[in-house]
mmCIF file of C-alpha atoms in Angstrom:
data_model
loop_
_atom_site.group_PDB
_atom_site.id
_atom_site.type_symbol
_atom_site.label_atom_id
_atom_site.label_comp_id
_atom_site.label_asym_id
_atom_site.label_seq_id
_atom_site.Cartn_x
_atom_site.Cartn_y
_atom_site.Cartn_z
ATOM 1 C CA MET D 1 1.503 2.875 7.248
ATOM 2 C CA GLU D 2 -0.299 1.252 3.943
ATOM 3 C CA SER D 3 1.729 1.249 0.547
ATOM 4 C CA LYS D 4 0.787 4.444 -1.804
ATOM 5 C CA HIS D 5 -0.622 3.425 -5.100
ATOM 6 C CA ARG D 6 1.886 4.787 -7.154
ATOM 7 C CA THR D 7 3.316 5.071 -11.194
ATOM 8 C CA LEU D 8 5.717 4.617 -13.281
ATOM 9 C CA SER D 9 6.841 8.222 -13.142
ATOM 10 C CA ASP D 10 6.320 7.967 -9.350
ATOM 11 C CA LYS D 11 8.984 4.961 -9.058
ATOM 12 C CA ILE D 12 11.308 6.859 -10.719
ATOM 13 C CA TRP D 13 11.257 9.734 -8.800
ATOM 14 C CA LEU D 14 11.471 8.187 -5.859
ATOM 15 C CA VAL D 15 14.547 6.985 -6.958
ATOM 16 C CA LEU D 16 16.154 9.685 -7.954
ATOM 17 C CA LYS D 17 15.240 11.861 -4.946
ATOM 18 C CA GLY D 18 16.632 8.488 -3.463
ATOM 19 C CA LEU D 19 19.922 9.601 -5.623
ATOM 20 C CA ALA D 20 20.048 13.750 -4.236
ATOM 21 C CA MET D 21 19.591 12.628 -1.146
ATOM 22 C CA GLY D 22 22.444 10.212 -0.251
ATOM 23 C CA ALA D 23 24.505 13.253 -2.709
ATOM 24 C CA ALA D 24 24.504 15.576 -0.268
ATOM 25 C CA ASN D 25 25.223 12.435 2.547
ATOM 26 C CA LYS D 26 28.489 12.404 1.221
ATOM 27 C CA VAL D 27 29.258 16.088 1.085
ATOM 28 C CA PRO D 28 30.145 17.439 4.609
ATOM 29 C CA GLY D 29 27.713 20.214 6.100
ATOM 30 C CA VAL D 30 25.341 19.259 3.309
ATOM 31 C CA SER D 31 22.115 16.919 4.776
ATOM 32 C CA GLY D 32 19.623 14.294 2.998
ATOM 33 C CA GLY D 33 17.568 14.828 5.487
ATOM 34 C CA VAL D 34 15.821 18.513 3.935
ATOM 35 C CA VAL D 35 15.911 16.827 1.153
ATOM 36 C CA ALA D 36 13.320 14.457 2.328
ATOM 37 C CA TYR D 37 11.798 17.584 3.857
ATOM 38 C CA VAL D 38 11.806 19.902 0.854
ATOM 39 C CA ALA D 39 10.762 17.579 -1.624
ATOM 40 C CA GLY D 40 7.667 16.661 0.260
ATOM 41 C CA PHE D 41 8.782 13.033 1.840
ATOM 42 C CA TYR D 42 10.429 13.666 4.752
ATOM 43 C CA GLU D 43 7.723 12.467 6.998
ATOM 44 C CA GLU D 44 6.516 9.627 5.110
ATOM 45 C CA PHE D 45 10.537 8.517 5.302
ATOM 46 C CA ILE D 46 10.199 8.800 8.512
ATOM 47 C CA TYR D 47 7.114 7.246 9.812
ATOM 48 C CA SER D 48 8.080 4.127 7.761
ATOM 49 C CA LEU D 49 11.190 2.913 9.097
ATOM 50 C CA GLN D 50 9.355 3.210 12.332
ATOM 51 C CA LYS D 51 7.409 0.359 10.778
ATOM 52 C CA VAL D 52 11.567 -1.846 11.006
ATOM 53 C CA ASN D 53 10.703 -2.939 14.603
ATOM 54 C CA LYS D 54 9.120 -6.408 16.353
ATOM 55 C CA THR D 55 6.769 -7.237 14.707
ATOM 56 C CA ALA D 56 8.386 -6.188 11.740
ATOM 57 C CA PHE D 57 10.877 -9.007 12.395
ATOM 58 C CA LYS D 58 8.536 -11.113 12.718
ATOM 59 C CA LEU D 59 6.740 -10.923 10.228
ATOM 60 C CA LEU D 60 10.160 -11.064 7.730
ATOM 61 C CA LEU D 61 11.027 -14.432 9.806
ATOM 62 C CA GLY D 62 7.617 -16.105 9.583
ATOM 63 C CA GLY D 63 8.432 -15.467 5.760
ATOM 64 C CA ARG D 64 5.394 -13.278 4.909
ATOM 65 C CA ILE D 65 7.490 -10.706 3.023
ATOM 66 C CA ARG D 66 4.187 -9.811 1.577
ATOM 67 C CA SER D 67 3.384 -8.368 4.811
ATOM 68 C CA PHE D 68 5.447 -7.187 6.582
ATOM 69 C CA ALA D 69 6.460 -5.035 2.403
ATOM 70 C CA ARG D 70 3.324 -3.002 3.178
ATOM 71 C CA TYR D 71 3.479 -2.892 7.038
ATOM 72 C CA VAL D 72 7.006 -1.232 6.435
ATOM 73 C CA ASN D 73 5.597 0.810 3.270
ATOM 74 C CA GLY D 74 8.250 -0.924 1.351
ATOM 75 C CA ARG D 75 8.231 0.488 -2.376
ATOM 76 C CA PHE D 76 9.256 3.267 -1.288
ATOM 77 C CA LEU D 77 12.022 2.875 0.955
ATOM 78 C CA PHE D 78 13.486 0.294 -1.309
ATOM 79 C CA LEU D 79 13.068 2.704 -4.114
ATOM 80 C CA LEU D 80 14.547 5.182 -1.834
ATOM 81 C CA ILE D 81 17.315 2.846 -0.653
ATOM 82 C CA PHE D 82 18.111 2.110 -3.728
ATOM 83 C CA GLY D 83 19.065 5.757 -4.960
ATOM 84 C CA MET D 84 20.854 5.710 -2.456
ATOM 85 C CA ILE D 85 23.120 2.450 -3.724
ATOM 86 C CA ILE D 86 23.277 3.989 -7.039
ATOM 87 C CA SER D 87 24.405 7.248 -5.594
ATOM 88 C CA TYR D 88 27.035 6.486 -3.571
ATOM 89 C CA PHE D 89 28.702 4.685 -6.977
ATOM 90 C CA SER D 90 28.110 7.322 -9.341
ATOM 91 C CA VAL D 91 26.906 10.812 -8.188
ATOM 92 C CA SER D 92 29.434 10.971 -5.065
ATOM 93 C CA LYS D 93 31.808 9.794 -6.665
ATOM 94 C CA ILE D 94 30.893 12.824 -9.416
ATOM 95 C CA LEU D 95 31.294 15.041 -6.159
ATOM 96 C CA ASP D 96 34.428 14.022 -4.246
ATOM 97 C CA ILE D 97 35.737 15.198 -7.936
ATOM 98 C CA ALA D 98 34.365 18.803 -7.604
ATOM 99 C CA ILE D 99 35.012 18.786 -4.803
ATOM 100 C CA GLU D 100 38.563 19.033 -5.167
ATOM 101 C CA HIS D 101 38.756 21.361 -7.929
ATOM 102 C CA TYR D 102 35.809 23.120 -7.996
ATOM 103 C CA PRO D 103 35.557 23.823 -4.080
ATOM 104 C CA LEU D 104 34.763 27.301 -4.110
ATOM 105 C CA TYR D 105 31.927 26.150 -7.328
ATOM 106 C CA VAL D 106 30.587 23.352 -5.540
ATOM 107 C CA TRP D 107 30.482 25.107 -2.272
ATOM 108 C CA SER D 108 28.599 28.138 -3.542
ATOM 109 C CA ALA D 109 25.603 26.154 -4.673
ATOM 110 C CA PHE D 110 25.606 24.298 -1.513
ATOM 111 C CA PHE D 111 24.842 27.769 -0.310
ATOM 112 C CA GLY D 112 22.050 28.300 -2.225
ATOM 113 C CA MET D 113 20.851 24.928 -2.021
ATOM 114 C CA ILE D 114 20.529 25.702 1.979
ATOM 115 C CA ILE D 115 18.755 29.101 1.835
ATOM 116 C CA GLY D 116 16.233 28.098 -0.237
ATOM 117 C CA SER D 117 15.351 25.412 1.420
ATOM 118 C CA VAL D 118 14.576 27.203 4.522
ATOM 119 C CA TYR D 119 13.126 29.380 2.691
ATOM 120 C CA ILE D 120 11.279 25.917 1.975
ATOM 121 C CA ILE D 121 10.197 25.434 5.560
ATOM 122 C CA ALA D 122 10.441 28.103 6.866
ATOM 123 C CA LYS D 123 7.546 30.600 5.458
ATOM 124 C CA ASP D 124 4.363 27.640 6.210
ATOM 125 C CA PHE D 125 5.600 27.946 9.822
ATOM 126 C CA ASN D 126 3.269 29.482 11.302
ATOM 127 C CA GLU D 127 3.615 28.913 14.874
ATOM 128 C CA TRP D 128 6.305 32.071 16.095
ATOM 129 C CA SER D 129 5.277 31.251 19.072
ATOM 130 C CA ARG D 130 7.552 32.716 22.097
ATOM 131 C CA ALA D 131 9.062 29.051 22.793
ATOM 132 C CA ASN D 132 9.760 28.277 19.708
ATOM 133 C CA LEU D 133 11.482 31.010 18.575
ATOM 134 C CA ILE D 134 13.442 29.765 21.393
ATOM 135 C CA ILE D 135 14.201 26.492 20.219
ATOM 136 C CA LEU D 136 15.154 27.755 16.796
ATOM 137 C CA CYS D 137 17.708 30.098 18.604
ATOM 138 C CA LEU D 138 19.084 26.737 20.181
ATOM 139 C CA GLY D 139 18.567 25.212 16.551
ATOM 140 C CA ILE D 140 20.736 27.919 15.143
ATOM 141 C CA VAL D 141 23.314 27.943 18.157
ATOM 142 C CA ALA D 142 24.363 24.053 18.422
ATOM 143 C CA GLY D 143 23.704 24.201 14.203
ATOM 144 C CA ILE D 144 26.798 26.742 14.403
ATOM 145 C CA GLY D 145 28.364 25.631 17.576
ATOM 146 C CA ILE D 146 28.601 22.296 15.458
ATOM 147 C CA SER D 147 30.406 23.779 12.691
ATOM 148 C CA LEU D 148 33.340 25.290 15.293
ATOM 149 C CA LEU D 149 34.349 22.339 17.325
ATOM 150 C CA LYS D 150 37.816 20.230 16.400
ATOM 151 C CA PRO D 151 37.522 17.461 14.377
ATOM 152 C CA ALA D 152 38.809 13.999 16.255
ATOM 153 C CA THR D 153 41.735 11.994 14.430
ATOM 154 C CA GLN D 154 41.312 8.885 12.253
ATOM 155 C CA ASN D 155 39.906 5.125 14.868
ATOM 156 C CA ASP D 156 39.296 1.844 12.678
ATOM 157 C CA ASN D 157 38.448 0.211 16.412
ATOM 158 C CA LEU D 158 34.976 -1.245 15.182
ATOM 159 C CA ILE D 159 33.788 -0.519 18.432
ATOM 160 C CA PHE D 160 33.684 3.589 17.587
ATOM 161 C CA VAL D 161 33.211 2.806 13.542
ATOM 162 C CA PHE D 162 29.917 1.027 15.032
ATOM 163 C CA PHE D 163 29.280 4.529 17.126
ATOM 164 C CA CYS D 164 30.052 6.306 13.796
ATOM 165 C CA GLY D 165 27.026 4.919 11.883
ATOM 166 C CA ILE D 166 24.714 5.675 14.502
ATOM 167 C CA ILE D 167 25.227 9.635 15.436
ATOM 168 C CA GLY D 168 26.541 9.334 11.465
ATOM 169 C CA VAL D 169 23.259 8.503 9.326
ATOM 170 C CA SER D 170 22.345 11.704 11.501
ATOM 171 C CA GLY D 171 22.382 13.724 8.107
ATOM 172 C CA MET D 172 19.503 11.250 6.798
ATOM 173 C CA THR D 173 17.167 11.755 9.421
ATOM 174 C CA LEU D 174 17.343 15.170 10.828
ATOM 175 C CA PRO D 175 17.830 17.423 8.468
ATOM 176 C CA GLY D 176 20.489 20.928 9.084
ATOM 177 C CA LEU D 177 23.055 18.085 10.854
ATOM 178 C CA SER D 178 24.757 16.596 8.153
ATOM 179 C CA GLY D 179 25.550 13.509 9.097
ATOM 180 C CA SER D 180 29.160 13.566 6.810
ATOM 181 C CA PHE D 181 30.240 16.912 8.795
ATOM 182 C CA ILE D 182 29.969 14.699 12.148
ATOM 183 C CA LEU D 183 31.885 11.961 11.117
ATOM 184 C CA ILE D 184 34.391 14.111 10.005
ATOM 185 C CA LEU D 185 34.516 15.511 13.490
ATOM 186 C CA LEU D 186 34.407 12.790 14.599
ATOM 187 C CA GLY D 187 37.797 11.559 12.420
ATOM 188 C CA ASN D 188 36.026 8.976 10.136
ATOM 189 C CA TYR D 189 34.456 10.423 6.952
ATOM 190 C CA VAL D 190 38.181 8.890 4.832
ATOM 191 C CA LEU D 191 38.075 6.159 6.625
ATOM 192 C CA LEU D 192 34.160 4.893 5.725
ATOM 193 C CA LEU D 193 32.898 7.229 2.908
ATOM 194 C CA VAL D 194 35.821 7.023 1.452
ATOM 195 C CA ASP D 195 38.399 4.233 1.385
ATOM 196 C CA SER D 196 36.111 1.778 3.159
ATOM 197 C CA VAL D 197 33.710 2.761 -0.071
ATOM 198 C CA ASN D 198 36.431 2.311 -2.424
ATOM 199 C CA ALA D 199 37.467 -0.854 -0.827
ATOM 200 C CA LEU D 200 34.525 -2.300 -1.931
ATOM 201 C CA PHE D 201 34.045 -1.301 -6.045
ATOM 202 C CA ASP D 202 37.218 -2.060 -6.420
ATOM 203 C CA THR D 203 35.882 -5.861 -4.392
ATOM 204 C CA ILE D 204 33.041 -5.461 -6.989
ATOM 205 C CA SER D 205 35.207 -5.157 -9.624
ATOM 206 C CA ASP D 206 36.846 -8.019 -8.911
ATOM 207 C CA LEU D 207 34.203 -10.505 -8.239
ATOM 208 C CA ILE D 208 33.377 -9.900 -11.950
ATOM 209 C CA ARG D 209 36.301 -10.591 -13.480
ATOM 210 C CA GLY D 210 36.721 -12.997 -11.867
ATOM 211 C CA ASP D 211 39.661 -12.031 -9.725
ATOM 212 C CA PHE D 212 39.946 -14.021 -5.710
ATOM 213 C CA SER D 213 43.276 -12.092 -4.659
ATOM 214 C CA PHE D 214 41.807 -9.360 -2.287
ATOM 215 C CA ILE D 215 41.231 -12.170 -0.049
ATOM 216 C CA ASN D 216 45.136 -12.123 0.828
ATOM 217 C CA ASN D 217 44.479 -9.025 0.913
ATOM 218 C CA PRO D 218 44.587 -7.584 4.947
ATOM 219 C CA PHE D 219 44.530 -3.727 3.868
ATOM 220 C CA ARG D 220 40.814 -4.706 1.879
ATOM 221 C CA ILE D 221 40.151 -6.330 3.579
ATOM 222 C CA ARG D 222 40.308 -4.459 7.506
ATOM 223 C CA LEU D 223 37.734 -2.081 4.893
ATOM 224 C CA LEU D 224 35.434 -4.460 4.249
ATOM 225 C CA LYS D 225 34.498 -4.988 7.846
ATOM 226 C CA VAL D 226 35.155 -1.713 8.305
ATOM 227 C CA LEU D 227 31.980 -1.155 6.402
ATOM 228 C CA ALA D 228 30.235 -3.738 7.452
ATOM 229 C CA ILE D 229 30.382 -2.193 11.159
ATOM 230 C CA PHE D 230 29.051 0.777 9.818
ATOM 231 C CA THR D 231 27.056 -0.681 7.964
ATOM 232 C CA LEU D 232 25.418 -2.245 11.135
ATOM 233 C CA GLY D 233 25.371 0.801 12.686
ATOM 234 C CA SER D 234 23.465 3.093 10.237
ATOM 235 C CA ALA D 235 20.782 0.947 9.749
ATOM 236 C CA THR D 236 20.611 0.853 14.022
ATOM 237 C CA GLY D 237 21.215 4.060 13.805
ATOM 238 C CA LEU D 238 17.850 4.920 10.913
ATOM 239 C CA VAL D 239 15.515 2.788 13.546
ATOM 240 C CA THR D 240 16.711 3.881 16.531
ATOM 241 C CA LEU D 241 15.981 7.818 15.730
ATOM 242 C CA SER D 242 13.472 7.675 13.535
ATOM 243 C CA ASN D 243 11.229 6.600 16.102
ATOM 244 C CA PHE D 244 12.404 9.200 18.268
ATOM 245 C CA LEU D 245 11.267 11.488 15.643
ATOM 246 C CA ALA D 246 8.299 10.314 15.264
ATOM 247 C CA PHE D 247 7.917 10.407 18.413
ATOM 248 C CA LEU D 248 8.075 14.407 17.821
ATOM 249 C CA LEU D 249 6.469 14.823 14.825
ATOM 250 C CA ILE D 250 3.030 13.532 16.770
ATOM 251 C CA ARG D 251 3.643 14.920 20.366
ATOM 252 C CA PHE D 252 5.849 18.044 19.367
ATOM 253 C CA LYS D 253 5.708 19.309 15.320
ATOM 254 C CA ASN D 254 5.745 22.309 15.837
ATOM 255 C CA GLN D 255 9.016 23.082 17.974
ATOM 256 C CA THR D 256 10.048 20.215 15.681
ATOM 257 C CA ASN D 257 9.959 21.800 12.776
ATOM 258 C CA ALA D 258 11.481 24.737 14.669
ATOM 259 C CA ALA D 259 14.444 22.889 15.770
ATOM 260 C CA ILE D 260 14.895 21.258 12.370
ATOM 261 C CA ILE D 261 15.639 25.660 10.515
ATOM 262 C CA GLY D 262 16.737 26.422 13.081
ATOM 263 C CA PHE D 263 19.542 23.544 13.033
ATOM 264 C CA ILE D 264 19.747 23.910 8.706
ATOM 265 C CA THR D 265 20.073 28.015 9.016
ATOM 266 C CA GLY D 266 22.768 27.036 11.959
ATOM 267 C CA SER D 267 24.862 24.564 9.479
ATOM 268 C CA LEU D 268 25.379 27.936 6.837
ATOM 269 C CA GLY D 269 28.441 28.031 8.599
ATOM 270 C CA VAL D 270 29.727 24.832 7.401
ATOM 271 C CA VAL D 271 28.961 24.905 3.352
ATOM 272 C CA TRP D 272 30.067 28.752 3.928
ATOM 273 C CA PRO D 273 31.862 29.232 0.093
ATOM 274 C CA TRP D 274 35.000 30.802 1.276
ATOM 275 C CA LYS D 275 37.165 30.136 3.766
ATOM 276 C CA LYS D 276 40.437 27.838 3.555
ATOM 277 C CA PRO D 277 41.727 23.948 5.196
ATOM 278 C CA ILE D 278 43.462 24.456 8.394
ATOM 279 C CA PHE D 279 45.332 20.844 8.695
ATOM 280 C CA GLU D 280 47.308 19.978 12.041
ATOM 281 C CA THR D 281 50.643 20.718 11.996
ATOM 282 C CA ASN D 282 53.786 19.786 14.308
ATOM 283 C CA THR D 283 56.223 22.436 15.742
ATOM 284 C CA LEU D 284 58.181 22.791 13.365
ATOM 285 C CA GLY D 285 55.070 23.409 11.558
ATOM 286 C CA GLU D 286 54.962 20.461 9.339
ATOM 287 C CA ILE D 287 50.910 19.262 8.393
ATOM 288 C CA ASN D 288 50.330 16.158 10.310
ATOM 289 C CA TYR D 289 49.518 13.029 8.298
ATOM 290 C CA ASP D 290 46.910 10.066 9.534
ATOM 291 C CA ARG D 291 47.468 7.290 9.440
ATOM 292 C CA VAL D 292 46.479 6.147 5.497
ATOM 293 C CA GLY D 293 48.097 9.452 5.102
ATOM 294 C CA ASP D 294 45.520 12.131 4.973
ATOM 295 C CA PRO D 295 45.884 15.453 5.843
ATOM 296 C CA ILE D 296 44.878 15.878 9.178
ATOM 297 C CA LEU D 297 42.103 18.547 8.893
ATOM 298 C CA THR D 298 41.398 21.121 12.003
ATOM 299 C CA ASN D 299 39.179 23.155 10.331
ATOM 300 C CA TYR D 300 38.499 25.701 8.291
ATOM 301 C CA ASP D 301 40.238 30.039 7.831
ATOM 302 C CA ARG D 302 36.304 32.068 6.205
ATOM 303 C CA PHE D 303 36.268 34.512 4.865
ATOM 304 C CA ILE D 304 34.423 37.524 3.562
ATOM 305 C CA PRO D 305 36.069 37.682 -0.520
ATOM 306 C CA THR D 306 36.930 41.666 -1.676
ATOM 307 C CA GLN D 307 37.853 41.022 -4.445
ATOM 308 C CA PHE D 308 35.386 41.050 -7.843
ATOM 309 C CA SER D 309 37.043 38.819 -9.403
ATOM 310 C CA THR D 310 35.560 36.830 -12.257
ATOM 311 C CA GLU D 311 35.407 33.338 -9.960
ATOM 312 C CA ASN D 312 33.765 34.970 -6.961
ATOM 313 C CA ILE D 313 31.043 36.109 -9.389
ATOM 314 C CA ILE D 314 30.839 32.488 -11.286
ATOM 315 C CA ALA D 315 30.513 31.274 -7.361
ATOM 316 C CA THR D 316 27.836 33.931 -6.531
ATOM 317 C CA ILE D 317 25.922 32.439 -9.751
ATOM 318 C CA PHE D 318 26.284 29.463 -8.656
ATOM 319 C CA ILE D 319 25.409 29.807 -4.669
ATOM 320 C CA PHE D 320 21.702 31.032 -6.753
ATOM 321 C CA ILE D 321 21.042 28.952 -8.864
ATOM 322 C CA GLY D 322 21.809 26.005 -5.169
ATOM 323 C CA ILE D 323 18.558 28.402 -4.631
ATOM 324 C CA VAL D 324 16.670 28.279 -7.549
ATOM 325 C CA SER D 325 16.706 24.049 -7.502
ATOM 326 C CA VAL D 326 15.563 24.593 -4.125
ATOM 327 C CA MET D 327 13.037 25.812 -5.006
ATOM 328 C CA ALA D 328 11.786 24.623 -7.854
ATOM 329 C CA LEU D 329 12.547 20.970 -5.660
ATOM 330 C CA GLY D 330 9.632 22.779 -3.253
ATOM 331 C CA LYS D 331 7.748 23.363 -5.481
ATOM 332 C CA TYR D 332 7.753 20.024 -6.739
ATOM 333 C CA GLY D 333 6.828 18.423 -3.036
ATOM 334 C CA GLU D 334 4.299 20.947 -2.721
ATOM 335 C CA ASN D 335 2.348 19.208 -5.543
ATOM 336 C CA THR D 336 3.174 16.555 -4.631
ATOM 337 C CA ARG D 337 2.205 16.553 -1.355
ATOM 338 C CA ALA D 338 -1.623 18.990 -2.862
#
């Protein structure tokens, strides 16, 4: 794929899209792939990742940097990934704080965004054959089924961490399948997207100050190793999944879109705003904690609100804000594709 000519405005928007994808990937139940799909650059994203193959590495190892960049649509990928990286150290941290202090409002906004995403994607899909309807239903069932699975306990074995990277990156490539929620099910969400990222942030801060004492901190070094292996796994997953998805989009585009719509619809259960966390307890009824001192989440107790309270009214408003924001993003995506 040849790189498109992009104006300065296009480049800024790509970085902002990367910010949005990074933030979405960090939130359990939300998929960065949905952002790419609704904003109109999903296929370019997948086809660009598909180009990271043997030919690309030959160009890179041969020192043909410009040819490599053109071949993989490098400017597009660089700006998008640059936005994601910025997000992990800025927007994602703000989201962590918001979810901790205002969980109902944050989940309400994301719930509205998922509803808006389903509408945006489904409204232009006109291939509702019997086979595609069955695929849609299977996608919904799969999405709901994943939301009901019981999370595992934390595991920092590096081979397992590499596997988590491959699976966790699914949120970037598979709209509706949240990589962060998959990491919760695998038991490593806090380790990989909170503790290890914070360790990297702290290490960069120490290096800027000229403080190298972290070298003697075995816990920090272990987290940095975990992050490095997770990143390697994520890169592997991106390349392999993108090739598989590119194949599906070429050969079975309508069926793939039907499955994506189903996945996104099924994920609504994961981001349902009115829920209470259920933690694992021992025989005495006391909450069990993992090795880093975090309570072990088993699932959520979801309920329908019955009180006409100010809190619930505000949450409903946030749902509509989420819907409107995605509708606006979808409109921008249509203009971009036009």
